Amino acid sequence: MAKQEDTFKKVISHAKEYGYIFGSSEIYDGLSAVYDYGQNGAELKKNIREYWWKSMVQMHQNIVGLDASIFMHPTTWKASGHVDAFNDPLIDNKDSKKRYRADVLVEDFREKINQKIEKDITKAKKRFGDDFNEEEFRSTNQNVLRRQAEIDKITAELTRVQEENDLAGFKQLIEDLGIGCPESGSKNWTEVRQFNLMFGTKLGASAETATDLYLRPETAQGIFVNFLNVQKTGRMKVPFGIAQTGKAFRNEIVARQFIFRMREFEQMEMQFFVRPGEEMKSYEYWKETRLKWHLSLGLGNENYRFHDHDKLAHYANAAADIEFNFPFGFKELEGIHSRTDFDLKAHEEFSGKKLRYFDNEINESYTPYVVETSVGLDRMFLAVFSKSLKEETLEDESTRVVLKLPAVLAPTKAAIFPLVKKDGLPELAKEIVNDLKFDFNVLYDEKDAVGKRYRRQDANGTPFCITVDHESLETKTVTIRDRDTMEQQRVAIADLKQILDQKTSFKSWLAKL
Ligand code: GAP
């Protein structure tokens, strides 16, 4: 089995085994691309959301929060362009009967060529050691140049067929590249068709009076339609931002890859309203600020890269993705879009209500421009979880599975163990739990030998294990073991709060941003 696939399978099974993610309604054989977060998953997800929320809303005086409804007036989606343009190009394989997104087939093909370049670079790095100059290698090595030219050609044609909505051209591109069905290899394709991604539903007591509604495909529109409500009631001055987290729904054609592409998912979005003409400065600021937020989690700087869009969405004048090195390669994690005044203008037009801002400083009224940052919470979860899962070989040649989650995000901050189940050790351990539980998520565990308990918490992602032994009774000290280094230190029970606070609190991590 390919190494990537193998790693990904381990991620999925670990997520289930340790109560992070279950398939939805599993007892009925599940529902495709819909997942439930278990006892640990719900905590990890909540912590990611909170780290994002605090970094956006609490740390910025000019950003406030919002919690808009999932149901919105149906005209919202006409105005936003989603009814007419929120489509994906789909293609079916006639032999395997599998359905794919045409653009994803081409992108995956292109990424495979890119992986070959990266492989050549890794090999050359090993061969030349410290003398290796990556930039020079990229610009002179014949294999790399040939492959890069191939990638550029594919990108140009993909952009063209998308921009011109040339569906026949799309199919031709797939055929020209010799792309086969990823499941069966068959190249027997149907025509490419456009498919709207919004889920429809109905609101109303009877079939005759019911109104057609959509489940929101993004949270952003809830922010736009509330722009003036928030600006006026919060007395916000441009530039300012509105942040929101919440569920979004898309009838994805291909929803594989676990929680990477789901039909029901959660977004964390922020719309930053600026003076017209100042959007590019703000766009650059948010690109940099958001990347810094991701890097702060310590999952490895080499796992992130920017991808500037060649094809811009109907509302954007600049757009970039922060891509992450998922177990199946680099893919979009977050989008940063300069959305111009498209949305506010469209809502003005469709609602007939003014959505303008009077800027006292320049004595002018205008429709603000918007820079958006939009990250999928579930995708963040997958990024964090997959990169944290490690299999390590220890000095004594034994192996351990350890989930090195950033401590600020870990579901349980510390596990407290009595070394043995007697001599008053459980009582003292429980006393510590009862004291720490007001500030931290902690758990008590007395089952099995202490070594086994350590391994259980390693796999669970718990950054600290605190062991109460006989010495604890006399000296009021305990050992605290670090999940990542496995080092143990004896510390005073009275210092535990401060130690955990410094290592795991939002405050400590936000201060490093
Ligand atoms: N308001 C802009 C917007 O929705 P997007 O690029 O379509 O832009 C933003 O989505 C982010 O939402 C993506 O970068 C991704 O992290 C997440 N996302 C989008 N579709 C998703 C899906 N089907 N499953 C999980 N996450 C998704």
mmCIF file of N, CA and C in Angstrom, residues 53-65 234-237 239-242 272 285-286:
data_model
loop_
_atom_site.group_PDB
_atom_site.id
_atom_site.type_symbol
_atom_site.label_atom_id
_atom_site.label_comp_id
_atom_site.label_asym_id
_atom_site.label_seq_id
_atom_site.Cartn_x
_atom_site.Cartn_y
_atom_site.Cartn_z
ATOM 1 N N TRP A 53 -11.352 31.969 17.581
ATOM 2 C CA TRP A 53 -12.249 33.061 17.998
ATOM 3 C C TRP A 53 -11.490 34.092 18.832
ATOM 4 N N LYS A 54 -10.715 33.573 19.769
ATOM 5 C CA LYS A 54 -9.982 34.492 20.639
ATOM 6 C C LYS A 54 -8.948 35.282 19.834
ATOM 7 N N SER A 55 -8.261 34.623 18.909
ATOM 8 C CA SER A 55 -7.229 35.319 18.140
ATOM 9 C C SER A 55 -7.847 36.385 17.241
ATOM 10 N N MET A 56 -9.093 36.151 16.818
ATOM 11 C CA MET A 56 -9.750 37.114 15.937
ATOM 12 C C MET A 56 -10.493 38.188 16.741
ATOM 13 N N VAL A 57 -11.408 37.758 17.590
ATOM 14 C CA VAL A 57 -12.320 38.702 18.238
ATOM 15 C C VAL A 57 -11.701 39.328 19.495
ATOM 16 N N GLN A 58 -11.174 38.447 20.367
ATOM 17 C CA GLN A 58 -10.669 38.980 21.639
ATOM 18 C C GLN A 58 -9.376 39.780 21.450
ATOM 19 N N MET A 59 -8.549 39.367 20.495
ATOM 20 C CA MET A 59 -7.250 40.019 20.323
ATOM 21 C C MET A 59 -7.314 41.242 19.406
ATOM 22 N N HIS A 60 -8.441 41.464 18.768
ATOM 23 C CA HIS A 60 -8.556 42.647 17.897
ATOM 24 C C HIS A 60 -9.694 43.517 18.392
ATOM 25 N N GLN A 61 -9.354 44.738 18.768
ATOM 26 C CA GLN A 61 -10.364 45.684 19.253
ATOM 27 C C GLN A 61 -11.399 46.013 18.187
ATOM 28 N N ASN A 62 -10.998 45.877 16.915
ATOM 29 C CA ASN A 62 -11.930 46.275 15.852
ATOM 30 C C ASN A 62 -12.575 45.075 15.146
ATOM 31 N N ILE A 63 -12.602 43.909 15.834
ATOM 32 C CA ILE A 63 -13.350 42.770 15.275
ATOM 33 C C ILE A 63 -14.351 42.292 16.323
ATOM 34 N N VAL A 64 -15.597 42.120 15.872
ATOM 35 C CA VAL A 64 -16.634 41.637 16.789
ATOM 36 C C VAL A 64 -17.257 40.370 16.207
ATOM 37 N N GLY A 65 -17.976 39.648 17.054
ATOM 38 C CA GLY A 65 -18.542 38.366 16.630
ATOM 39 C C GLY A 65 -19.996 38.462 16.220
ATOM 40 N N GLY A 234 -22.841 48.600 17.168
ATOM 41 C CA GLY A 234 -21.510 48.501 17.805
ATOM 42 C C GLY A 234 -20.704 49.778 17.616
ATOM 43 N N ARG A 235 -21.261 50.761 16.926
ATOM 44 C CA ARG A 235 -20.581 52.016 16.585
ATOM 45 C C ARG A 235 -19.188 51.731 16.031
ATOM 46 N N MET A 236 -19.171 50.791 15.080
ATOM 47 C CA MET A 236 -17.892 50.360 14.504
ATOM 48 C C MET A 236 -17.447 51.354 13.440
ATOM 49 N N LYS A 237 -16.126 51.562 13.409
ATOM 50 C CA LYS A 237 -15.567 52.472 12.404
ATOM 51 C C LYS A 237 -14.738 51.662 11.415
ATOM 52 N N PRO A 239 -11.655 50.795 9.348
ATOM 53 C CA PRO A 239 -11.775 49.373 9.079
ATOM 54 C C PRO A 239 -12.201 48.585 10.317
ATOM 55 N N PHE A 240 -13.125 47.640 10.091
ATOM 56 C CA PHE A 240 -13.502 46.744 11.186
ATOM 57 C C PHE A 240 -13.931 45.380 10.618
ATOM 58 N N GLY A 241 -13.978 44.403 11.522
ATOM 59 C CA GLY A 241 -14.291 43.061 11.054
ATOM 60 C C GLY A 241 -15.440 42.439 11.835
ATOM 61 N N ILE A 242 -16.128 41.490 11.189
ATOM 62 C CA ILE A 242 -17.157 40.686 11.859
ATOM 63 C C ILE A 242 -16.776 39.216 11.662
ATOM 64 N N PHE A 272 -13.623 41.538 6.771
ATOM 65 C CA PHE A 272 -12.997 42.773 7.230
ATOM 66 C C PHE A 272 -13.363 43.881 6.248
ATOM 67 N N TYR A 285 -2.112 41.925 4.678
ATOM 68 C CA TYR A 285 -2.025 41.831 6.139
ATOM 69 C C TYR A 285 -2.681 40.535 6.615
ATOM 70 N N TRP A 286 -3.865 40.233 6.078
ATOM 71 C CA TRP A 286 -4.581 39.052 6.572
ATOM 72 C C TRP A 286 -3.950 37.752 6.097
#
